[in-house]
Amino acid sequence: MGGAYDDRDGMIWMDGKLIPWREANVHILTHAMHYASSVFEGERAYNGKIFKSVEHSERLKTSAQLIDFEVPYSVEELEKAKYDVLKANGWTDAYVRAVAWRGAGEDMGVASAKNPVRVAVAAWEWGNYYGDAKMKGAKLDIAKWRRPDPATAPSQAKAAGLYMICTMSKHQAEAKGRSDAMMFDYRGLVAEATGANIFFVKDGEVHTPKPDCFLNGLTRQTVIGMLNERQIKVHERHIEPGELEGFQQCWLTGTAAEVTPVGQIGDFNFEVGALTREISDGYEKLVRS
C-alpha cells in the first residue's frame, strides 16, 4: 500500500470502532490543529506482535496527562484497538500509530476543557526509516534549534507540539542531502536526533546523553538493557559538543529508526563498527523473538 496518507484502502480505528481509511477525518476547528493539544505513539509490529505494546499504551496515557487531558480508553482497550487494526488490514509487520487529541467542541481558544478527547489508531507497512543508512550509516546535520528547557515544556510527553522544531530541523538537513539532524539541548549539550535517541562509542564503552530534557525512548531503554546484558559499560551523562571528535562509533535508536548506524554528524565522521553492528543485529533478533 502506498500513495498519499489520506487516500488509501484499509481500516483505521477511531473513537471506539473501525472505519474505512478515507473516512477517518476531523473538523477544521479541531483544537489540536490550532493549539497542538495532541499526543501520539509510534510502534512496530513484528511477526504479528507489537514490540513493547503495553508500554506504549501506558506512555500514551501518561503523555496526555502531562499536557492536561485524559485518554478515555484503558490500556486494555487501546491494546485491543491496535491488534484489531492489524487484523482488519491483514498485516503482521507494520508501523502502528496511536494518537489522542482534543477535538472540536464548545471551546475554540487556548482553553479547551469542554472539548471531547478523540483517539485513533492507524497502521501502515513501513520499511527502514533511514533507507540504506542501516547498512552504510546515516549522515546527520547539526540543527540550529535546541530541545527546550523542561521548565518550558513537558519533555517526557510524546506530544505533537514538541516536534515542530524537529520538522524544521529535518527539512533543513534533507535540503543538504543529510538523513536527519542532531539537536543540542537548551544548555548547548548533545541531546538527540529529531525523532531518535543517540549513542556513541569510545574505547569499547558507550556514552549517551542523559534524558533530562527530551524523551527517554523505549528503544533507548531496550538498547541500554542489551548493553548491560553484554556487560558493556554505559555512561548516561551530559555530553559536550567538543567530545564528538573523540567518539569512534555512533548509532540512533527509536521505534521507527530501530538501531541505525551513523557515519557522519556535521564534520565529524564515525565508523560503522563491530559494536554498532552487534547491537543492531541483536535488536533485530529481539523484536522478532
mmCIF file of C-alpha atoms in Angstrom:
data_model
loop_
_atom_site.group_PDB
_atom_site.id
_atom_site.type_symbol
_atom_site.label_atom_id
_atom_site.label_comp_id
_atom_site.label_asym_id
_atom_site.label_seq_id
_atom_site.Cartn_x
_atom_site.Cartn_y
_atom_site.Cartn_z
ATOM 1 C CA MET A 1 0.000 0.000 0.000
ATOM 2 C CA GLY A 2 1.341 3.416 -0.935
ATOM 3 C CA GLY A 3 0.326 6.869 -2.032
ATOM 4 C CA ALA A 4 -0.891 9.835 -0.020
ATOM 5 C CA TYR A 5 -1.712 9.016 3.571
ATOM 6 C CA ASP A 6 -5.256 10.384 3.270
ATOM 7 C CA ASP A 7 -6.135 8.308 0.215
ATOM 8 C CA ARG A 8 -5.571 4.624 0.865
ATOM 9 C CA ASP A 9 -7.544 1.434 1.173
ATOM 10 C CA GLY A 10 -7.780 -0.090 4.629
ATOM 11 C CA MET A 11 -9.293 0.434 8.049
ATOM 12 C CA ILE A 12 -8.492 2.814 10.909
ATOM 13 C CA TRP A 13 -9.782 2.538 14.474
ATOM 14 C CA MET A 14 -11.341 5.822 15.567
ATOM 15 C CA ASP A 15 -13.238 6.608 18.771
ATOM 16 C CA GLY A 16 -14.100 3.008 19.507
ATOM 17 C CA LYS A 17 -14.744 1.471 16.094
ATOM 18 C CA LEU A 18 -13.087 0.519 12.829
ATOM 19 C CA ILE A 19 -13.950 2.774 9.899
ATOM 20 C CA PRO A 20 -12.778 2.961 6.269
ATOM 21 C CA TRP A 21 -9.419 4.718 5.905
ATOM 22 C CA ARG A 22 -10.732 7.641 3.824
ATOM 23 C CA GLU A 23 -13.477 8.373 6.383
ATOM 24 C CA ALA A 24 -11.051 8.885 9.285
ATOM 25 C CA ASN A 25 -11.344 12.682 9.274
ATOM 26 C CA VAL A 26 -11.613 15.559 11.765
ATOM 27 C CA HIS A 27 -13.188 19.008 11.621
ATOM 28 C CA ILE A 28 -11.092 22.032 10.597
ATOM 29 C CA LEU A 29 -11.735 23.577 14.044
ATOM 30 C CA THR A 30 -10.234 20.617 15.872
ATOM 31 C CA HIS A 31 -8.401 22.105 18.849
ATOM 32 C CA ALA A 32 -5.241 20.057 18.279
ATOM 33 C CA MET A 33 -4.820 21.514 14.797
ATOM 34 C CA HIS A 34 -4.691 25.039 16.202
ATOM 35 C CA TYR A 35 -3.047 24.543 19.612
ATOM 36 C CA ALA A 36 -1.092 21.245 19.387
ATOM 37 C CA SER A 37 -3.168 19.528 22.095
ATOM 38 C CA SER A 38 -2.188 16.085 20.842
ATOM 39 C CA VAL A 39 -0.055 13.136 21.922
ATOM 40 C CA PHE A 40 0.921 10.033 19.989
ATOM 41 C CA GLU A 41 2.866 6.799 19.930
ATOM 42 C CA GLY A 42 4.905 5.147 17.190
ATOM 43 C CA GLU A 43 5.126 1.359 17.441
ATOM 44 C CA ARG A 44 6.216 -1.538 15.256
ATOM 45 C CA ALA A 45 4.657 -4.952 14.877
ATOM 46 C CA TYR A 46 6.951 -7.861 14.031
ATOM 47 C CA ASN A 47 5.526 -11.261 13.122
ATOM 48 C CA GLY A 48 2.127 -10.197 14.411
ATOM 49 C CA LYS A 49 3.336 -8.900 17.789
ATOM 50 C CA ILE A 50 3.724 -5.204 18.642
ATOM 51 C CA PHE A 51 7.044 -4.690 20.419
ATOM 52 C CA LYS A 52 6.527 -3.252 23.915
ATOM 53 C CA SER A 53 2.909 -2.575 23.034
ATOM 54 C CA VAL A 54 1.628 -2.211 26.608
ATOM 55 C CA GLU A 55 4.439 0.192 27.497
ATOM 56 C CA HIS A 56 3.483 2.333 24.503
ATOM 57 C CA SER A 57 -0.183 2.385 25.528
ATOM 58 C CA GLU A 58 0.780 3.342 29.066
ATOM 59 C CA ARG A 59 3.005 6.135 27.777
ATOM 60 C CA LEU A 60 0.213 7.484 25.559
ATOM 61 C CA LYS A 61 -1.980 7.893 28.622
ATOM 62 C CA THR A 62 0.880 9.439 30.624
ATOM 63 C CA SER A 63 1.707 11.883 27.824
ATOM 64 C CA ALA A 64 -1.925 13.012 27.733
ATOM 65 C CA GLN A 65 -1.902 13.612 31.470
ATOM 66 C CA LEU A 66 1.284 15.639 31.152
ATOM 67 C CA ILE A 67 -0.446 18.010 28.724
ATOM 68 C CA ASP A 68 -3.600 18.111 30.844
ATOM 69 C CA PHE A 69 -6.122 15.676 29.428
ATOM 70 C CA GLU A 70 -7.165 12.050 29.902
ATOM 71 C CA VAL A 71 -7.292 9.366 27.226
ATOM 72 C CA PRO A 72 -10.852 7.985 27.559
ATOM 73 C CA TYR A 73 -9.797 4.379 26.967
ATOM 74 C CA SER A 74 -7.997 1.901 29.195
ATOM 75 C CA VAL A 75 -4.668 0.316 28.302
ATOM 76 C CA GLU A 76 -6.556 -2.912 27.600
ATOM 77 C CA GLU A 77 -8.926 -1.135 25.209
ATOM 78 C CA LEU A 78 -6.024 0.528 23.413
ATOM 79 C CA GLU A 79 -4.292 -2.819 23.084
ATOM 80 C CA LYS A 80 -7.369 -4.392 21.528
ATOM 81 C CA ALA A 81 -7.744 -1.454 19.139
ATOM 82 C CA LYS A 82 -4.172 -1.816 17.891
ATOM 83 C CA TYR A 83 -4.473 -5.511 17.218
ATOM 84 C CA ASP A 84 -7.908 -5.027 15.642
ATOM 85 C CA VAL A 85 -6.315 -2.601 13.175
ATOM 86 C CA LEU A 86 -3.575 -5.071 12.272
ATOM 87 C CA LYS A 87 -6.106 -7.855 11.809
ATOM 88 C CA ALA A 88 -8.510 -5.705 9.777
ATOM 89 C CA ASN A 89 -5.719 -4.758 7.370
ATOM 90 C CA GLY A 90 -4.120 -8.203 7.219
ATOM 91 C CA TRP A 91 -0.706 -7.109 8.467
ATOM 92 C CA THR A 92 1.800 -8.891 10.686
ATOM 93 C CA ASP A 93 4.707 -6.465 10.140
ATOM 94 C CA ALA A 94 3.662 -2.820 10.287
ATOM 95 C CA TYR A 95 4.172 0.548 11.909
ATOM 96 C CA VAL A 96 1.362 1.417 14.350
ATOM 97 C CA ARG A 97 0.385 4.993 15.210
ATOM 98 C CA ALA A 98 -1.899 5.654 18.182
ATOM 99 C CA VAL A 99 -2.913 9.299 18.655
ATOM 100 C CA ALA A 100 -5.100 11.169 21.137
ATOM 101 C CA TRP A 101 -6.145 14.789 20.809
ATOM 102 C CA ARG A 102 -8.590 17.471 21.879
ATOM 103 C CA GLY A 103 -11.208 17.673 19.173
ATOM 104 C CA ALA A 104 -13.734 20.264 18.066
ATOM 105 C CA GLY A 105 -16.264 21.295 20.685
ATOM 106 C CA GLU A 106 -17.626 24.242 22.615
ATOM 107 C CA ASP A 107 -14.195 25.817 23.144
ATOM 108 C CA MET A 108 -12.168 27.440 20.381
ATOM 109 C CA GLY A 109 -9.338 29.266 22.046
ATOM 110 C CA VAL A 110 -6.335 28.323 24.133
ATOM 111 C CA ALA A 111 -8.580 26.715 26.760
ATOM 112 C CA SER A 112 -10.342 23.547 25.651
ATOM 113 C CA ALA A 113 -11.691 21.791 28.741
ATOM 114 C CA LYS A 114 -15.150 21.452 27.176
ATOM 115 C CA ASN A 115 -13.932 19.744 24.033
ATOM 116 C CA PRO A 116 -14.054 15.948 23.616
ATOM 117 C CA VAL A 117 -10.862 13.917 23.581
ATOM 118 C CA ARG A 118 -10.594 11.878 20.380
ATOM 119 C CA VAL A 119 -8.481 8.752 19.900
ATOM 120 C CA ALA A 120 -7.422 6.880 16.781
ATOM 121 C CA VAL A 121 -5.136 4.022 15.805
ATOM 122 C CA ALA A 122 -3.774 3.684 12.284
ATOM 123 C CA ALA A 123 -1.094 1.418 10.852
ATOM 124 C CA TRP A 124 0.823 1.011 7.643
ATOM 125 C CA GLU A 125 3.599 -1.078 6.191
ATOM 126 C CA TRP A 126 6.872 0.816 6.547
ATOM 127 C CA GLY A 127 10.440 -0.201 5.775
ATOM 128 C CA ASN A 128 13.692 1.288 7.093
ATOM 129 C CA TYR A 129 13.154 4.834 8.349
ATOM 130 C CA TYR A 130 16.561 5.937 7.046
ATOM 131 C CA GLY A 131 16.630 3.777 3.912
ATOM 132 C CA ASP A 132 20.037 2.230 3.186
ATOM 133 C CA ALA A 133 21.599 4.072 6.154
ATOM 134 C CA LYS A 134 21.104 0.894 8.205
ATOM 135 C CA MET A 135 23.971 -0.550 6.189
ATOM 136 C CA LYS A 136 26.081 2.482 5.289
ATOM 137 C CA GLY A 137 25.494 4.798 8.256
ATOM 138 C CA ALA A 138 23.235 7.838 8.293
ATOM 139 C CA LYS A 139 24.582 11.314 7.602
ATOM 140 C CA LEU A 140 23.354 13.949 10.056
ATOM 141 C CA ASP A 141 23.303 17.709 10.008
ATOM 142 C CA ILE A 142 23.579 19.725 13.228
ATOM 143 C CA ALA A 143 20.316 21.529 13.929
ATOM 144 C CA LYS A 144 20.135 25.211 14.826
ATOM 145 C CA TRP A 145 17.077 24.548 17.013
ATOM 146 C CA ARG A 146 17.502 23.195 20.528
ATOM 147 C CA ARG A 147 15.433 20.920 22.739
ATOM 148 C CA PRO A 148 13.674 23.167 25.288
ATOM 149 C CA ASP A 149 14.214 23.530 28.991
ATOM 150 C CA PRO A 150 11.852 21.110 30.822
ATOM 151 C CA ALA A 151 10.555 24.155 32.682
ATOM 152 C CA THR A 152 9.311 25.376 29.277
ATOM 153 C CA ALA A 153 7.532 22.225 28.034
ATOM 154 C CA PRO A 154 6.806 18.713 29.414
ATOM 155 C CA SER A 155 9.779 16.973 27.821
ATOM 156 C CA GLN A 156 8.718 13.465 28.846
ATOM 157 C CA ALA A 157 5.436 13.738 26.940
ATOM 158 C CA LYS A 158 5.396 12.419 23.393
ATOM 159 C CA ALA A 159 3.450 15.485 22.373
ATOM 160 C CA ALA A 160 2.901 16.810 18.871
ATOM 161 C CA GLY A 161 3.910 20.375 19.747
ATOM 162 C CA LEU A 162 7.412 19.296 20.752
ATOM 163 C CA TYR A 163 8.066 18.085 17.194
ATOM 164 C CA MET A 164 7.680 21.426 15.428
ATOM 165 C CA ILE A 165 11.399 22.220 15.700
ATOM 166 C CA CYS A 166 12.181 18.631 14.733
ATOM 167 C CA THR A 167 10.303 19.016 11.455
ATOM 168 C CA MET A 168 12.147 22.222 10.642
ATOM 169 C CA SER A 169 15.496 20.681 11.551
ATOM 170 C CA LYS A 170 14.907 17.570 9.458
ATOM 171 C CA HIS A 171 13.797 19.660 6.465
ATOM 172 C CA GLN A 172 16.991 21.700 6.697
ATOM 173 C CA ALA A 173 19.062 18.519 6.915
ATOM 174 C CA GLU A 174 17.360 16.945 3.908
ATOM 175 C CA ALA A 175 17.968 20.116 1.898
ATOM 176 C CA LYS A 176 21.683 19.499 2.500
ATOM 177 C CA GLY A 177 21.458 15.868 1.424
ATOM 178 C CA ARG A 178 21.520 14.546 5.006
ATOM 179 C CA SER A 179 19.169 11.968 6.540
ATOM 180 C CA ASP A 180 18.465 13.824 9.762
ATOM 181 C CA ALA A 181 19.833 16.340 12.242
ATOM 182 C CA MET A 182 21.364 16.052 15.685
ATOM 183 C CA MET A 183 19.961 18.547 18.166
ATOM 184 C CA PHE A 184 21.564 20.204 21.158
ATOM 185 C CA ASP A 185 19.566 20.945 24.284
ATOM 186 C CA TYR A 186 18.835 24.353 25.825
ATOM 187 C CA ARG A 187 22.255 24.271 27.541
ATOM 188 C CA GLY A 188 24.127 23.550 24.316
ATOM 189 C CA LEU A 189 24.740 19.897 25.213
ATOM 190 C CA VAL A 190 24.242 16.954 22.848
ATOM 191 C CA ALA A 191 20.613 15.805 23.063
ATOM 192 C CA GLU A 192 19.169 13.589 20.312
ATOM 193 C CA ALA A 193 18.168 13.436 16.648
ATOM 194 C CA THR A 194 14.807 14.799 15.508
ATOM 195 C CA GLY A 195 12.977 11.566 16.243
ATOM 196 C CA ALA A 196 15.561 9.221 17.750
ATOM 197 C CA ASN A 197 17.920 8.972 20.700
ATOM 198 C CA ILE A 198 21.674 8.862 20.123
ATOM 199 C CA PHE A 199 24.553 6.695 21.370
ATOM 200 C CA PHE A 200 28.331 6.978 20.977
ATOM 201 C CA VAL A 201 31.187 4.510 21.417
ATOM 202 C CA LYS A 202 34.663 5.302 22.690
ATOM 203 C CA ASP A 203 37.282 2.688 23.580
ATOM 204 C CA GLY A 204 34.676 -0.061 23.945
ATOM 205 C CA GLU A 205 32.385 1.912 26.252
ATOM 206 C CA VAL A 206 29.080 3.561 25.361
ATOM 207 C CA HIS A 207 28.074 7.149 26.064
ATOM 208 C CA THR A 208 24.542 8.502 25.669
ATOM 209 C CA PRO A 209 23.006 11.830 26.692
ATOM 210 C CA LYS A 210 21.094 11.915 29.952
ATOM 211 C CA PRO A 211 17.383 12.282 29.046
ATOM 212 C CA ASP A 212 16.619 15.141 31.417
ATOM 213 C CA CYS A 213 15.050 17.394 28.755
ATOM 214 C CA PHE A 214 13.979 15.007 25.995
ATOM 215 C CA LEU A 215 12.062 11.751 25.694
ATOM 216 C CA ASN A 216 13.653 8.690 27.275
ATOM 217 C CA GLY A 217 12.703 6.419 24.388
ATOM 218 C CA LEU A 218 11.525 2.849 24.877
ATOM 219 C CA THR A 219 14.011 1.668 22.256
ATOM 220 C CA ARG A 220 16.721 3.622 24.079
ATOM 221 C CA GLN A 221 15.856 1.807 27.293
ATOM 222 C CA THR A 222 15.825 -1.528 25.480
ATOM 223 C CA VAL A 223 19.266 -0.947 23.977
ATOM 224 C CA ILE A 224 20.732 0.079 27.334
ATOM 225 C CA GLY A 225 19.390 -3.196 28.716
ATOM 226 C CA MET A 226 21.051 -5.089 25.868
ATOM 227 C CA LEU A 227 24.369 -3.379 26.573
ATOM 228 C CA ASN A 228 24.088 -4.154 30.287
ATOM 229 C CA GLU A 229 23.423 -7.811 29.498
ATOM 230 C CA ARG A 230 26.630 -7.817 27.448
ATOM 231 C CA GLN A 231 28.486 -6.199 30.373
ATOM 232 C CA ILE A 232 29.363 -3.181 28.245
ATOM 233 C CA LYS A 233 29.793 -0.037 30.308
ATOM 234 C CA VAL A 234 27.132 2.611 29.593
ATOM 235 C CA HIS A 235 27.621 6.227 30.641
ATOM 236 C CA GLU A 236 24.336 8.189 30.751
ATOM 237 C CA ARG A 237 25.651 11.706 31.123
ATOM 238 C CA HIS A 238 25.842 15.217 29.768
ATOM 239 C CA ILE A 239 27.930 15.282 26.583
ATOM 240 C CA GLU A 240 29.679 18.429 25.404
ATOM 241 C CA PRO A 241 29.774 19.185 21.638
ATOM 242 C CA GLY A 242 33.571 19.153 21.724
ATOM 243 C CA GLU A 243 33.521 15.468 22.633
ATOM 244 C CA LEU A 244 32.109 14.439 19.240
ATOM 245 C CA GLU A 245 35.589 14.423 17.731
ATOM 246 C CA GLY A 246 36.742 11.711 20.132
ATOM 247 C CA PHE A 247 33.928 9.201 19.592
ATOM 248 C CA GLN A 248 34.593 6.285 17.255
ATOM 249 C CA GLN A 249 31.100 4.916 16.586
ATOM 250 C CA CYS A 250 27.577 6.280 16.750
ATOM 251 C CA TRP A 251 24.037 4.979 16.340
ATOM 252 C CA LEU A 252 20.444 6.156 16.672
ATOM 253 C CA THR A 253 17.586 4.349 18.404
ATOM 254 C CA GLY A 254 13.836 4.672 18.039
ATOM 255 C CA THR A 255 10.771 2.671 17.093
ATOM 256 C CA ALA A 256 10.932 3.981 13.523
ATOM 257 C CA ALA A 257 14.747 4.167 13.382
ATOM 258 C CA GLU A 258 15.200 0.844 15.231
ATOM 259 C CA VAL A 259 19.025 0.784 15.608
ATOM 260 C CA THR A 260 20.571 2.815 12.785
ATOM 261 C CA PRO A 261 24.334 3.383 12.464
ATOM 262 C CA VAL A 262 25.565 6.953 11.961
ATOM 263 C CA GLY A 263 28.516 7.641 9.698
ATOM 264 C CA GLN A 264 28.679 11.422 9.941
ATOM 265 C CA ILE A 265 27.428 14.314 12.085
ATOM 266 C CA GLY A 266 28.332 17.688 10.643
ATOM 267 C CA ASP A 267 32.081 17.468 10.007
ATOM 268 C CA PHE A 268 32.603 14.528 12.388
ATOM 269 C CA ASN A 269 32.958 11.003 10.980
ATOM 270 C CA PHE A 270 32.265 7.658 12.643
ATOM 271 C CA GLU A 271 32.944 4.065 11.654
ATOM 272 C CA VAL A 272 30.104 1.576 11.424
ATOM 273 C CA GLY A 273 31.952 -0.681 13.834
ATOM 274 C CA ALA A 274 31.550 -4.109 15.364
ATOM 275 C CA LEU A 275 29.637 -2.984 18.455
ATOM 276 C CA THR A 276 27.200 -0.956 16.371
ATOM 277 C CA ARG A 277 26.577 -3.980 14.162
ATOM 278 C CA GLU A 278 26.209 -6.271 17.164
ATOM 279 C CA ILE A 279 23.595 -4.084 18.801
ATOM 280 C CA SER A 280 21.726 -3.520 15.535
ATOM 281 C CA ASP A 281 21.633 -7.242 14.783
ATOM 282 C CA GLY A 282 20.762 -8.092 18.387
ATOM 283 C CA TYR A 283 17.850 -5.682 18.362
ATOM 284 C CA GLU A 284 16.511 -7.211 15.133
ATOM 285 C CA LYS A 285 16.575 -10.660 16.753
ATOM 286 C CA LEU A 286 14.983 -9.389 19.971
ATOM 287 C CA VAL A 287 11.989 -7.733 18.373
ATOM 288 C CA ARG A 288 11.271 -10.808 16.268
ATOM 289 C CA SER A 289 11.736 -13.342 19.065
#
